[in-house]
Coordinates of C-alpha atoms in Angstrom, one line a residue:
Chain R
M1239 CA -15.2 -19.0 -34.9
T1240 CA -16.5 -17.5 -31.8
A1241 CA -17.5 -13.8 -31.7
P1242 CA -14.7 -11.7 -30.3
L1243 CA -15.0 -11.0 -26.6
L1244 CA -12.1 -8.6 -26.6
S1245 CA -10.7 -6.8 -29.5
V1246 CA -7.6 -4.7 -29.2
D1247 CA -7.0 -2.3 -32.1
K1248 CA -3.7 -0.5 -32.7
L1249 CA -3.0 -0.1 -29.0
D1250 CA -0.2 2.3 -28.1
V1251 CA 1.5 2.8 -24.8
R1252 CA 4.2 5.4 -24.3
F1253 CA 6.1 6.4 -21.3
A1254 CA 7.6 9.9 -21.2
L1255 CA 11.1 9.6 -19.7
R1256 CA 12.8 12.7 -18.3
T1257 CA 16.4 12.9 -19.0
R1258 CA 18.9 15.6 -17.8
R1259 CA 21.2 16.3 -20.7
G1260 CA 22.4 19.8 -20.5
L1261 CA 20.6 22.4 -18.4
L1262 CA 17.0 21.8 -19.1
P1263 CA 15.2 18.5 -18.6
T1264 CA 13.9 17.0 -21.8
W1265 CA 11.3 14.4 -22.4
I1266 CA 11.9 11.2 -24.4
D1267 CA 9.1 9.1 -25.6
L1268 CA 9.5 5.4 -24.9
R1269 CA 7.2 3.4 -27.1
A1270 CA 6.5 0.4 -24.8
V1271 CA 3.7 -0.9 -26.9
D1272 CA 3.5 0.1 -30.5
S1273 CA 0.2 -0.4 -32.4
V1274 CA -0.6 -3.9 -31.3
S1275 CA -3.9 -5.5 -32.4
F1276 CA -5.5 -8.8 -31.7
T1277 CA -8.9 -10.3 -30.9
L1278 CA -9.9 -12.8 -28.3
G1279 CA -12.9 -15.0 -28.3
A1280 CA -14.9 -16.2 -25.2
G1281 CA -13.2 -19.1 -23.6
E1282 CA -10.1 -18.7 -25.7
T1283 CA -6.5 -18.5 -24.3
L1284 CA -4.1 -16.2 -26.0
G1285 CA -0.4 -16.5 -25.1
I1286 CA 1.8 -13.4 -25.3
V1287 CA 5.5 -14.2 -25.5
G1288 CA 8.6 -12.2 -25.9
E1289 CA 11.9 -11.3 -24.1
S1290 CA 12.0 -9.3 -20.9
G1291 CA 11.2 -5.7 -21.6
C1292 CA 9.3 -6.3 -24.9
G1293 CA 6.1 -4.8 -23.5
K1294 CA 4.2 -8.0 -22.6
S1295 CA 3.1 -6.9 -19.2
T1296 CA 2.6 -3.3 -20.3
L1297 CA 0.2 -4.5 -23.0
A1298 CA -1.8 -6.4 -20.5
R1299 CA -1.8 -3.5 -18.1
A1300 CA -2.9 -1.1 -20.8
I1301 CA -5.9 -3.4 -21.7
L1302 CA -6.9 -3.3 -18.0
R1303 CA -6.2 0.4 -17.8
L1304 CA -3.6 0.0 -15.1
V1305 CA -1.3 2.0 -17.3
P1306 CA -2.8 4.7 -19.6
A1307 CA -3.0 3.9 -23.3
A1308 CA -1.6 6.6 -25.6
G1309 CA -3.7 5.5 -28.6
G1310 CA -5.8 2.8 -30.1
R1311 CA -8.9 1.2 -28.9
V1312 CA -9.9 -1.7 -26.7
L1313 CA -13.3 -3.1 -27.6
W1314 CA -15.2 -5.3 -25.1
L1315 CA -18.1 -7.0 -26.8
G1316 CA -18.0 -4.3 -29.4
E1317 CA -18.0 -1.4 -26.9
D1318 CA -15.0 0.9 -26.8
L1319 CA -13.6 0.8 -23.3
T1320 CA -11.1 3.6 -24.0
K1321 CA -13.9 6.0 -24.2
L1322 CA -15.2 5.3 -20.7
D1323 CA -14.2 7.6 -17.9
D1324 CA -12.3 6.2 -14.9
D1325 CA -15.4 5.6 -12.8
A1326 CA -17.4 3.9 -15.5
F1327 CA -14.4 1.8 -16.3
R1328 CA -14.0 0.9 -12.7
R1329 CA -17.4 -0.6 -12.6
R1330 CA -16.5 -2.8 -15.6
R1331 CA -13.5 -4.3 -13.9
R1332 CA -15.6 -7.2 -12.5
D1333 CA -15.5 -8.7 -16.0
F1334 CA -11.7 -8.7 -16.4
Q1335 CA -9.3 -9.6 -13.6
I1336 CA -5.6 -10.1 -13.4
V1337 CA -3.2 -12.5 -11.7
F1338 CA 0.2 -11.0 -10.9
Q1339 CA 3.7 -12.2 -11.3
D1340 CA 5.0 -11.9 -7.8
P1341 CA 2.6 -13.8 -5.6
L1342 CA 3.6 -12.3 -2.3
A1343 CA 4.0 -8.7 -3.4
A1344 CA 0.5 -8.7 -4.9
L1345 CA -1.1 -9.4 -1.5
D1346 CA -1.5 -6.7 1.1
P1347 CA 0.8 -7.9 4.0
R1348 CA -1.7 -6.5 6.6
M1349 CA -4.7 -8.3 5.3
T1350 CA -5.8 -11.9 6.0
A1351 CA -6.3 -14.3 3.1
G1352 CA -10.0 -14.1 3.6
T1353 CA -10.1 -10.3 3.5
I1354 CA -8.0 -10.3 0.4
I1355 CA -10.2 -12.7 -1.5
A1356 CA -13.3 -10.9 -0.2
E1357 CA -12.2 -7.5 -1.4
P1358 CA -13.6 -7.6 -4.9
L1359 CA -16.9 -9.0 -3.6
R1360 CA -17.2 -6.2 -1.0
T1361 CA -16.5 -3.7 -3.8
F1362 CA -19.0 -5.0 -6.3
H1363 CA -21.6 -6.5 -4.0
P1364 CA -21.9 -4.2 -1.0
E1365 CA -25.3 -5.7 -0.4
L1366 CA -24.0 -9.1 0.5
S1367 CA -24.0 -10.1 4.1
R1368 CA -21.0 -11.1 6.0
A1369 CA -22.0 -14.7 6.0
A1370 CA -22.7 -14.7 2.3
I1371 CA -19.3 -13.2 1.6
Q1372 CA -17.7 -15.7 3.9
A1373 CA -19.4 -18.6 2.2
K1374 CA -18.4 -17.4 -1.3
V1375 CA -14.8 -16.9 -0.1
A1376 CA -14.6 -20.4 1.4
A1377 CA -16.0 -21.9 -1.8
T1378 CA -13.5 -20.0 -3.9
M1379 CA -10.7 -21.1 -1.6
R1380 CA -11.6 -24.7 -2.0
D1381 CA -11.9 -24.2 -5.7
V1382 CA -8.3 -23.1 -6.0
G1383 CA -7.0 -25.7 -3.6
L1384 CA -6.7 -23.7 -0.4
A1385 CA -8.1 -24.9 2.9
P1386 CA -10.9 -22.6 4.0
E1387 CA -9.5 -23.0 7.6
H1388 CA -6.6 -20.8 6.5
I1389 CA -8.9 -17.8 6.0
N1390 CA -7.3 -15.9 8.9
R1391 CA -3.7 -16.4 7.9
Y1392 CA -1.6 -13.5 6.6
P1393 CA 0.2 -13.7 3.3
H1394 CA 3.7 -14.3 4.8
E1395 CA 2.4 -17.4 6.5
F1396 CA 1.8 -19.0 3.1
S1397 CA 4.2 -20.5 0.6
G1398 CA 4.7 -18.9 -2.8
G1399 CA 2.4 -21.3 -4.5
Q1400 CA -0.3 -20.8 -1.9
C1401 CA 0.0 -17.0 -2.3
Q1402 CA -0.5 -17.4 -6.0
R1403 CA -3.6 -19.5 -5.3
I1404 CA -4.9 -16.6 -3.1
G1405 CA -4.2 -14.2 -6.0
I1406 CA -6.1 -16.5 -8.4
A1407 CA -9.0 -16.8 -5.9
R1408 CA -9.2 -13.0 -5.7
A1409 CA -9.2 -12.8 -9.5
I1410 CA -11.9 -15.4 -10.0
V1411 CA -14.2 -14.7 -7.1
L1412 CA -16.3 -12.3 -9.2
E1413 CA -16.5 -14.9 -12.0
P1414 CA -14.9 -12.7 -14.6
K1415 CA -15.1 -13.4 -18.3
L1416 CA -11.5 -12.6 -18.9
L1417 CA -8.5 -13.5 -16.8
V1418 CA -5.2 -11.9 -17.5
C1419 CA -2.2 -13.9 -16.1
D1420 CA 1.0 -11.8 -16.0
E1421 CA 3.7 -14.4 -15.8
P1422 CA 1.8 -16.2 -13.0
V1423 CA 4.4 -19.0 -12.6
S1424 CA 7.7 -17.5 -13.3
A1425 CA 8.4 -16.6 -9.6
L1426 CA 7.5 -20.1 -8.5
D1427 CA 9.4 -23.4 -8.0
V1428 CA 9.2 -25.7 -11.1
S1429 CA 7.2 -28.3 -9.2
I1430 CA 4.7 -25.7 -8.1
Q1431 CA 4.5 -24.2 -11.6
A1432 CA 2.9 -27.3 -13.0
Q1433 CA 0.2 -27.3 -10.2
I1434 CA -0.7 -23.6 -10.9
I1435 CA -0.7 -24.1 -14.6
N1436 CA -3.1 -27.1 -14.3
L1437 CA -5.2 -25.1 -11.8
L1438 CA -5.5 -22.3 -14.3
K1439 CA -6.3 -24.7 -17.1
R1440 CA -9.0 -26.4 -15.0
L1441 CA -10.6 -23.1 -13.9
Q1442 CA -10.7 -21.9 -17.4
R1443 CA -12.4 -25.1 -18.6
E1444 CA -14.9 -25.1 -15.8
R1445 CA -15.8 -21.5 -16.0
G1446 CA -15.4 -20.8 -19.7
M1447 CA -13.2 -17.8 -19.1
A1448 CA -11.1 -16.3 -21.8
M1449 CA -7.5 -16.0 -20.8
I1450 CA -4.5 -13.9 -21.7
F1451 CA -1.4 -15.7 -20.6
I1452 CA 1.8 -13.8 -20.6
S1453 CA 5.0 -15.8 -20.3
H1454 CA 8.5 -16.2 -21.6
N1455 CA 8.2 -19.9 -21.1
L1456 CA 7.2 -21.3 -24.5
A1457 CA 6.7 -24.8 -23.1
V1458 CA 4.0 -23.5 -20.8
V1459 CA 2.4 -21.4 -23.5
R1460 CA 2.3 -24.4 -25.8
H1461 CA 0.6 -26.5 -23.1
L1462 CA -2.0 -23.8 -22.3
C1463 CA -2.8 -21.5 -25.2
H1464 CA -4.9 -21.7 -28.3
R1465 CA -3.1 -18.9 -30.0
V1466 CA 0.2 -17.1 -29.5
L1467 CA 1.1 -13.5 -30.1
V1468 CA 4.9 -12.8 -30.3
L1469 CA 6.1 -9.3 -29.3
Y1470 CA 9.4 -7.8 -30.0
L1471 CA 10.3 -4.3 -28.8
G1472 CA 6.6 -3.4 -28.3
K1473 CA 5.6 -4.6 -31.7
A1474 CA 3.6 -7.6 -32.7
V1475 CA 5.7 -9.7 -35.0
E1476 CA 3.7 -12.9 -35.4
L1477 CA 0.3 -14.2 -34.4
A1478 CA -0.8 -17.8 -35.1
P1479 CA -2.6 -20.8 -33.6
T1480 CA -0.2 -22.5 -31.2
E1481 CA 0.4 -25.7 -33.1
R1482 CA 0.9 -23.9 -36.3
L1483 CA 3.3 -21.5 -34.7
F1484 CA 5.4 -24.3 -33.2
A1485 CA 5.3 -26.3 -36.4
R1486 CA 6.1 -23.6 -38.9
A1487 CA 6.9 -20.2 -37.4
L1488 CA 7.7 -17.7 -40.1
H1489 CA 9.3 -14.9 -38.3
P1490 CA 13.0 -15.4 -37.6
Y1491 CA 12.5 -14.1 -34.1
T1492 CA 9.8 -16.7 -33.4
Q1493 CA 12.0 -19.4 -34.9
A1494 CA 14.8 -18.4 -32.6
L1495 CA 12.5 -18.4 -29.5
I1496 CA 11.2 -21.9 -30.4
A1497 CA 14.7 -23.1 -31.1
A1498 CA 15.8 -22.0 -27.6
V1499 CA 13.3 -24.3 -25.9
P1500 CA 15.4 -27.2 -24.6
V1501 CA 14.4 -30.7 -25.8
P1502 CA 14.2 -33.1 -22.8
D1503 CA 16.3 -35.7 -24.6
P1504 CA 20.1 -35.3 -24.4
A1505 CA 20.7 -37.2 -27.6
V1506 CA 18.4 -34.9 -29.6
E1507 CA 19.5 -31.8 -27.7
R1508 CA 23.2 -32.4 -28.5
N1509 CA 22.7 -32.8 -32.2
R1510 CA 20.0 -30.5 -33.2
S1511 CA 20.9 -27.3 -35.0
K1512 CA 20.1 -24.2 -33.0
L1513 CA 19.3 -20.8 -34.2
V1514 CA 21.1 -18.6 -31.6
L1515 CA 20.4 -14.9 -31.6
R1516 CA 23.4 -12.6 -31.5
G1517 CA 23.5 -9.4 -29.5
D1518 CA 21.1 -8.0 -27.0
L1519 CA 17.7 -6.5 -27.2
P1520 CA 18.1 -2.9 -28.6
S1521 CA 17.0 -0.1 -26.4
S1522 CA 13.4 0.9 -26.8
L1523 CA 14.5 4.5 -26.5
A1524 CA 16.4 4.3 -29.8
P1525 CA 14.8 1.5 -31.8
P1526 CA 16.5 0.5 -35.1
S1527 CA 15.2 1.9 -38.3
G1528 CA 12.9 -0.2 -40.4
C1529 CA 12.3 -3.7 -38.9
P1530 CA 13.1 -3.6 -35.2
F1531 CA 14.6 -7.1 -35.3
R1532 CA 17.0 -6.5 -38.1
T1533 CA 20.0 -5.9 -35.8
R1534 CA 19.9 -9.5 -34.7
C1535 CA 18.2 -11.1 -37.7
P1536 CA 20.1 -13.7 -39.7
K1537 CA 18.0 -12.8 -42.8
A1538 CA 18.4 -9.0 -42.5
D1539 CA 19.2 -7.1 -45.7
A1540 CA 19.0 -3.5 -47.0
V1541 CA 15.2 -3.6 -47.3
C1542 CA 14.9 -4.3 -43.6
A1543 CA 16.7 -1.2 -42.6
Q1544 CA 14.5 1.0 -44.8
S1545 CA 10.9 0.0 -44.0
M1546 CA 9.0 -1.6 -41.1
P1547 CA 7.4 -4.7 -42.4
A1548 CA 3.6 -4.7 -42.1
L1549 CA 1.8 -7.4 -40.1
L1550 CA 0.3 -9.4 -43.1
P1551 CA -1.7 -12.5 -43.2
V1552 CA -0.1 -15.6 -44.7
A1553 CA -3.0 -17.7 -43.9
S1554 CA -6.5 -17.0 -42.5
D1555 CA -5.4 -17.2 -38.9
H1556 CA -1.7 -16.6 -39.2
T1557 CA -0.1 -13.1 -39.5
V1558 CA 3.5 -12.2 -39.6
A1559 CA 5.6 -9.0 -39.9
C1560 CA 8.7 -9.9 -41.9
H1561 CA 9.9 -8.9 -45.4
H1562 CA 11.3 -12.4 -45.8
A1563 CA 8.5 -14.5 -44.5
G1564 CA 7.2 -17.3 -46.6
Chain G
M929 CA -13.0 -39.6 9.8
T930 CA -14.6 -38.3 6.6
V931 CA -17.5 -36.9 8.6
L932 CA -15.0 -35.1 10.8
V933 CA -13.1 -33.6 7.9
A934 CA -16.3 -32.5 6.2
G935 CA -17.5 -31.0 9.5
T936 CA -14.5 -28.8 10.0
S937 CA -14.4 -27.5 6.4
E938 CA -18.1 -26.8 6.3
Q939 CA -18.0 -24.9 9.6
A940 CA -17.2 -21.4 8.7
V941 CA -14.1 -20.1 10.5
A942 CA -14.9 -16.6 11.8
G943 CA -13.1 -13.9 9.9
R944 CA -10.6 -11.7 11.6
S945 CA -9.4 -8.2 10.9
L946 CA -6.1 -6.6 11.3
W947 CA -7.4 -4.5 14.2
R948 CA -8.8 -7.4 16.1
D949 CA -5.6 -9.3 15.7
A950 CA -3.6 -6.2 16.7
R951 CA -5.7 -5.9 19.9
A952 CA -4.9 -9.5 20.8
R953 CA -1.2 -9.1 20.0
L954 CA -1.1 -5.9 22.1
R955 CA -2.7 -7.7 25.0
R956 CA 0.1 -10.3 25.0
N957 CA 2.7 -7.5 25.1
R958 CA 3.4 -7.2 28.9
A959 CA 5.3 -3.9 28.7
A960 CA 2.6 -2.3 26.6
V961 CA -0.2 -3.5 28.9
A962 CA 1.7 -2.3 32.0
S963 CA 2.3 1.0 30.4
L964 CA -1.4 1.3 29.5
V965 CA -2.2 0.7 33.2
V966 CA 0.3 3.4 34.2
L967 CA -1.2 5.9 31.8
G968 CA -4.7 5.0 32.9
A969 CA -3.8 5.5 36.5
I970 CA -2.3 8.9 35.8
A971 CA -5.4 9.9 33.8
L972 CA -7.6 8.8 36.7
L973 CA -5.5 10.7 39.2
A974 CA -5.8 13.8 37.1
L975 CA -9.6 13.3 36.7
F976 CA -10.3 12.9 40.4
A977 CA -7.6 15.5 41.5
P978 CA -10.0 17.7 43.6
Y979 CA -11.1 14.7 45.7
L980 CA -7.7 13.2 46.4
S981 CA -6.3 15.9 48.7
I982 CA -7.6 18.2 51.4
H983 CA -5.8 21.1 49.8
P984 CA -7.2 23.1 46.9
Y985 CA -4.7 23.7 44.1
D986 CA -4.6 27.4 44.4
K987 CA -4.7 27.9 48.2
V988 CA -1.6 29.7 49.5
Y989 CA -0.3 28.7 52.9
F990 CA 1.8 31.6 54.0
D991 CA 3.3 29.6 56.9
R992 CA 4.3 26.7 54.8
I993 CA 6.3 28.1 51.9
Q994 CA 8.5 25.6 50.1
V995 CA 8.3 22.9 52.7
P996 CA 9.5 19.4 51.9
P997 CA 7.0 16.5 51.8
D998 CA 5.1 16.4 55.0
F999 CA 2.5 13.6 55.5
G1000 CA 1.2 15.1 58.8
A1001 CA -0.1 18.2 57.0
G1002 CA -1.2 16.3 53.9
H1003 CA 1.5 17.9 51.7
W1004 CA 2.6 14.5 50.2
F1005 CA 4.8 16.2 47.6
G1006 CA 5.6 19.3 49.7
T1007 CA 4.7 22.8 48.7
D1008 CA 6.0 25.2 46.1
G1009 CA 7.6 28.7 46.5
S1010 CA 4.2 30.3 47.0
G1011 CA 3.1 27.8 49.7
R1012 CA 0.7 25.8 47.5
D1013 CA 0.3 22.1 47.8
L1014 CA 2.5 20.4 45.1
F1015 CA 0.5 17.1 45.0
V1016 CA -2.7 18.7 43.9
R1017 CA -0.8 21.0 41.6
T1018 CA 1.0 18.1 39.9
L1019 CA -2.4 16.4 39.3
Y1020 CA -3.9 19.5 37.9
G1021 CA -0.8 19.9 35.8
A1022 CA -1.5 16.4 34.5
R1023 CA -4.9 17.5 33.2
V1024 CA -3.4 20.3 31.1
S1025 CA -0.4 18.4 29.9
L1026 CA -2.2 15.2 29.0
M1027 CA -4.9 17.1 27.3
V1028 CA -2.5 19.2 25.3
G1029 CA -0.3 16.2 24.5
L1030 CA -3.0 13.9 23.4
L1031 CA -5.4 16.3 21.7
A1032 CA -2.7 18.3 19.8
T1033 CA -1.2 15.0 18.7
A1034 CA -4.5 13.6 17.7
V1035 CA -5.2 16.7 15.6
A1036 CA -1.7 16.4 14.0
L1037 CA -2.3 12.7 13.4
A1038 CA -5.7 13.1 11.8
I1039 CA -4.7 16.0 9.5
G1040 CA -1.2 14.8 8.7
V1041 CA -2.1 11.2 7.8
V1042 CA -5.0 12.1 5.5
Y1043 CA -3.1 15.0 3.9
G1044 CA 0.1 13.1 3.4
A1045 CA -1.5 9.9 2.2
V1046 CA -3.6 11.8 -0.4
A1047 CA -0.7 13.9 -1.6
G1048 CA 1.6 10.8 -1.9
F1049 CA -1.0 8.6 -3.5
V1050 CA -2.5 11.0 -6.0
G1051 CA 0.9 12.3 -6.9
G1052 CA 1.8 14.6 -9.8
R1053 CA 0.7 18.2 -9.7
I1054 CA -1.7 17.8 -6.8
D1055 CA 1.2 16.4 -4.7
E1056 CA 3.5 19.2 -5.7
L1057 CA 0.8 21.8 -4.8
M1058 CA -0.1 20.2 -1.5
M1059 CA 3.5 19.8 -0.4
R1060 CA 4.6 23.3 -1.4
A1061 CA 1.7 24.5 0.7
V1062 CA 3.2 22.5 3.6
D1063 CA 6.6 24.1 3.0
V1064 CA 5.1 27.6 3.1
M1065 CA 3.4 26.9 6.4
Y1066 CA 6.6 25.4 7.7
S1067 CA 8.4 28.7 7.1
L1068 CA 6.0 30.6 9.3
P1069 CA 7.6 31.2 12.7
F1070 CA 5.7 29.2 15.3
M1071 CA 5.6 31.9 18.0
F1072 CA 4.4 34.5 15.5
F1073 CA 1.6 32.1 14.6
V1074 CA 0.7 31.7 18.3
I1075 CA 0.7 35.4 19.0
I1076 CA -1.5 36.1 16.0
L1077 CA -4.0 33.5 17.2
M1078 CA -3.9 35.0 20.7
V1079 CA -4.5 38.5 19.4
M1080 CA -7.4 37.4 17.2
F1081 CA -9.2 35.1 19.6
G1082 CA -8.0 36.2 23.0
R1083 CA -6.1 34.1 25.5
N1084 CA -7.6 30.7 25.6
I1085 CA -6.2 27.3 26.6
Y1086 CA -7.9 25.6 23.6
L1087 CA -6.0 27.8 21.2
I1088 CA -2.9 26.0 22.3
F1089 CA -4.3 22.8 21.0
V1090 CA -5.2 24.4 17.7
A1091 CA -1.8 26.1 17.4
L1092 CA 0.2 23.0 18.3
G1093 CA -1.9 20.7 16.1
A1094 CA -1.7 23.1 13.2
V1095 CA 2.1 23.1 13.4
E1096 CA 2.8 19.4 14.3
W1097 CA 0.7 18.0 11.4
L1098 CA 3.2 19.4 8.9
T1099 CA 5.9 17.0 9.8
M1100 CA 3.4 14.2 10.1
A1101 CA 2.2 14.9 6.5
R1102 CA 5.8 14.8 5.2
I1103 CA 6.5 11.4 6.9
V1104 CA 3.2 9.9 5.7
R1105 CA 3.7 11.2 2.1
G1106 CA 7.2 9.7 2.0
Q1107 CA 5.9 6.3 3.2
T1108 CA 3.0 6.5 0.8
L1109 CA 5.3 7.1 -2.2
S1110 CA 7.0 3.7 -1.4
V1111 CA 3.7 1.9 -0.8
R1112 CA 1.8 3.1 -3.8
R1113 CA 4.1 1.4 -6.3
K1114 CA 3.5 -2.0 -4.6
E1115 CA 1.7 -4.6 -6.6
Y1116 CA -1.0 -5.1 -4.0
I1117 CA -2.2 -1.5 -4.7
E1118 CA -2.3 -2.3 -8.4
A1119 CA -4.2 -5.5 -7.5
A1120 CA -6.7 -3.4 -5.6
R1121 CA -7.2 -1.1 -8.5
A1122 CA -7.6 -4.0 -10.8
S1123 CA -10.3 -5.3 -8.4
G1124 CA -12.2 -2.1 -9.0
V1125 CA -11.6 -0.6 -5.5
P1126 CA -12.2 3.2 -5.6
T1127 CA -9.2 5.4 -4.9
P1128 CA -10.4 6.8 -1.5
T1129 CA -11.0 3.2 -0.3
I1130 CA -7.6 2.1 -1.5
I1131 CA -6.0 5.0 0.5
R1132 CA -8.1 4.0 3.6
R1133 CA -7.8 0.3 3.4
H1134 CA -4.4 -0.3 1.9
V1135 CA -2.2 2.8 2.1
I1136 CA -2.9 4.0 5.6
P1137 CA -2.5 0.7 7.4
N1138 CA 0.7 0.1 5.6
V1139 CA 2.3 3.4 6.6
L1140 CA 1.3 3.3 10.3
G1141 CA 4.6 1.9 11.6
P1142 CA 6.7 5.1 11.3
V1143 CA 3.6 7.2 12.1
I1144 CA 3.2 5.6 15.5
V1145 CA 6.9 6.1 16.3
Y1146 CA 6.5 9.7 15.3
V1147 CA 3.4 10.1 17.5
T1148 CA 5.3 8.8 20.6
L1149 CA 7.9 11.6 19.8
T1150 CA 5.3 14.2 19.2
V1151 CA 3.5 13.9 22.6
P1152 CA 6.5 14.9 24.7
H1153 CA 7.5 17.6 22.3
V1154 CA 4.0 19.1 22.5
I1155 CA 4.1 19.0 26.3
I1156 CA 7.4 20.8 26.4
V1157 CA 6.4 23.4 23.8
E1158 CA 3.2 24.1 25.9
S1159 CA 5.4 24.9 28.9
F1160 CA 7.4 27.3 26.8
I1161 CA 4.3 29.0 25.5
S1162 CA 3.1 29.2 29.1
F1163 CA 6.4 30.6 30.2
L1164 CA 6.0 33.4 27.7
G1165 CA 2.6 34.1 29.3
L1166 CA 0.6 32.9 26.3
G1167 CA -0.5 29.5 27.5
V1168 CA -1.7 28.2 30.9
Q1169 CA -2.0 31.0 33.4
E1170 CA -1.5 31.0 37.2
P1171 CA -2.9 29.7 39.3
L1172 CA -3.6 26.9 36.8
T1173 CA -0.5 25.0 35.9
S1174 CA 0.9 22.2 33.7
W1175 CA 3.8 19.7 34.1
G1176 CA 6.0 21.8 31.8
V1177 CA 5.5 24.9 34.0
L1178 CA 6.0 22.9 37.2
V1179 CA 9.2 21.3 35.9
S1180 CA 10.7 24.7 34.8
E1181 CA 9.8 26.2 38.2
G1182 CA 11.3 23.3 40.0
A1183 CA 14.4 23.3 37.9
R1184 CA 15.1 26.9 39.1
V1185 CA 15.1 25.8 42.8
M1186 CA 16.4 22.3 42.5
E1187 CA 19.2 22.8 44.9
E1188 CA 17.2 24.1 47.8
A1189 CA 13.9 22.3 47.0
P1190 CA 14.5 19.2 44.9
W1191 CA 11.0 17.8 45.5
M1192 CA 9.6 20.7 43.4
L1193 CA 11.5 19.2 40.4
L1194 CA 11.4 15.5 41.2
F1195 CA 7.7 15.0 41.6
P1196 CA 6.4 16.7 38.4
A1197 CA 9.4 15.5 36.4
G1198 CA 8.8 12.0 37.7
F1199 CA 5.2 12.1 36.5
L1200 CA 6.2 13.5 33.1
A1201 CA 9.0 10.9 32.7
A1202 CA 6.7 8.0 33.7
T1203 CA 4.1 9.2 31.2
L1204 CA 6.6 9.5 28.3
V1205 CA 8.2 6.1 29.1
A1206 CA 4.8 4.5 29.2
L1207 CA 3.8 6.2 25.9
N1208 CA 7.0 4.9 24.3
F1209 CA 6.2 1.3 25.3
V1210 CA 2.6 1.6 24.1
G1211 CA 3.8 3.1 20.8
D1212 CA 6.3 0.2 20.3
G1213 CA 3.7 -2.3 21.3
L1214 CA 1.2 -0.8 18.8
R1215 CA 3.7 -0.8 16.0
D1216 CA 4.5 -4.4 16.6
A1217 CA 0.9 -5.3 17.1
L1218 CA -0.1 -3.8 13.7
D1219 CA 2.6 -5.7 11.9
P1220 CA 1.3 -9.2 11.2
K1221 CA 4.8 -10.5 10.5
Q1222 CA 5.7 -10.1 14.2
R1223 CA 5.5 -13.3 16.0
P1224 CA 2.5 -13.2 18.3

């Protein structure tokens, strides 16, 4: 077991929403991320999965302080990052970088690819010469599969996959210890997705980076991640090593997610029994009492409506939050 | 073959910046280049005005009052109602009008862009505070402001720049703030923050270049507006004083006698119109040049 690089402890993110009901505006708390904890070792890949709106991206952004956390701690090699002021935190950013979901939107349309990739270098190494920066940019571009000759092109002159490669190059140019990938392939064509996934996998192996990989594509997560964290309505419901999770998920929500992955064999696909969820994701503004999943859960009973199940270990590396697990 | 490929990829391609690309794109825009030439020519004429005619700008020829263009006497544009040479006066008017137009706009641009970008980007209470301050200044009557300045500092041509700049930046700040609000939610701003870029640098490097399009359009509207307002202030006796003149003053004088002496309107108005048309083309050219998505 490697020592934890990153340790997230009961992290909360809330958004105050203003509503106009009646004369005076009132504020409603939206609990986007609710007391989520996990650890991440050096070189490890953690997948975060869940439906749209379950707080996956918000959790990642809160770790990187792109949205403010309302509570909890983020420990980086044992040091509490949430206690740092903005400027001190800014200087730490070289160690953790992010790849965004929309490849084109994440690139400044008025900057050339070379300038975009060079920006973190110019920020953290103002002492580097123009030539040194250029050499590093060219090397990084080659490393992510871009032709260094395209250094002067603008983002709109690239394809989506190439834009994502620029985004990855910008994220790894400082050689971070942690790379957060926020659905890096969901905006890409399926054929390009595989290339980007394999690129990320190779970069991680070569550079020994830890990775947080956010996705709603379980097949991709299974291919890439060592462990998987399942979120539902901002709460962690299950955390387990990938193979164990796919073999014997304990939470009904995880089971339903895994059952929803199509099997690439029509004969099997037609005959296998599927656990299909009823209803929609409840509103995070008015979450159900007790277990948040009980409104859609096939196993729900009276206990589920009364108390929120705690996230309890069922094995040394497998925790689940369900009254009916095991 | 392999040697060739290795050679091209090892050879570093020189990096380019938005500004250098913009200059190249602007140079390919014929209308913009021609307009820059026109503006440059007018500026040169204004600069060398005293050497271009045998007549001084304030000399009154009592025997040649309001005569039409007369090449024999060197009155290329004719004379005005006081018998002064209109050609020299038009060029002297160019000095004042161009200076007011460009300087006041530059002041408005500098203050407005920085103020608006900071307010829009920082947001929250600071934004509220900064924009309410703008609203308060908006509500001050402009002429009242000019008169107070004149009373406090005496009559001075430079006060016009200050007064006009101090008023025009308010609209600029509102435009820039509005644009900034839409830019600051973009993912590339978040990406810059994630890369550890400090906020002032984000504003300078990412926000301002991305709000420039509407700003440039507004600048091309501000220059003529400032030139016209200057003539109004001068008309009230608070701006440029006789015998010095400006295009705005010449045009308003000419408009009064356009039936008996059309040259008094046509020449200064022609210069004013040519300058404004040229500025519009330059503005359009700049806006397109600064947008990399435009085909070169």
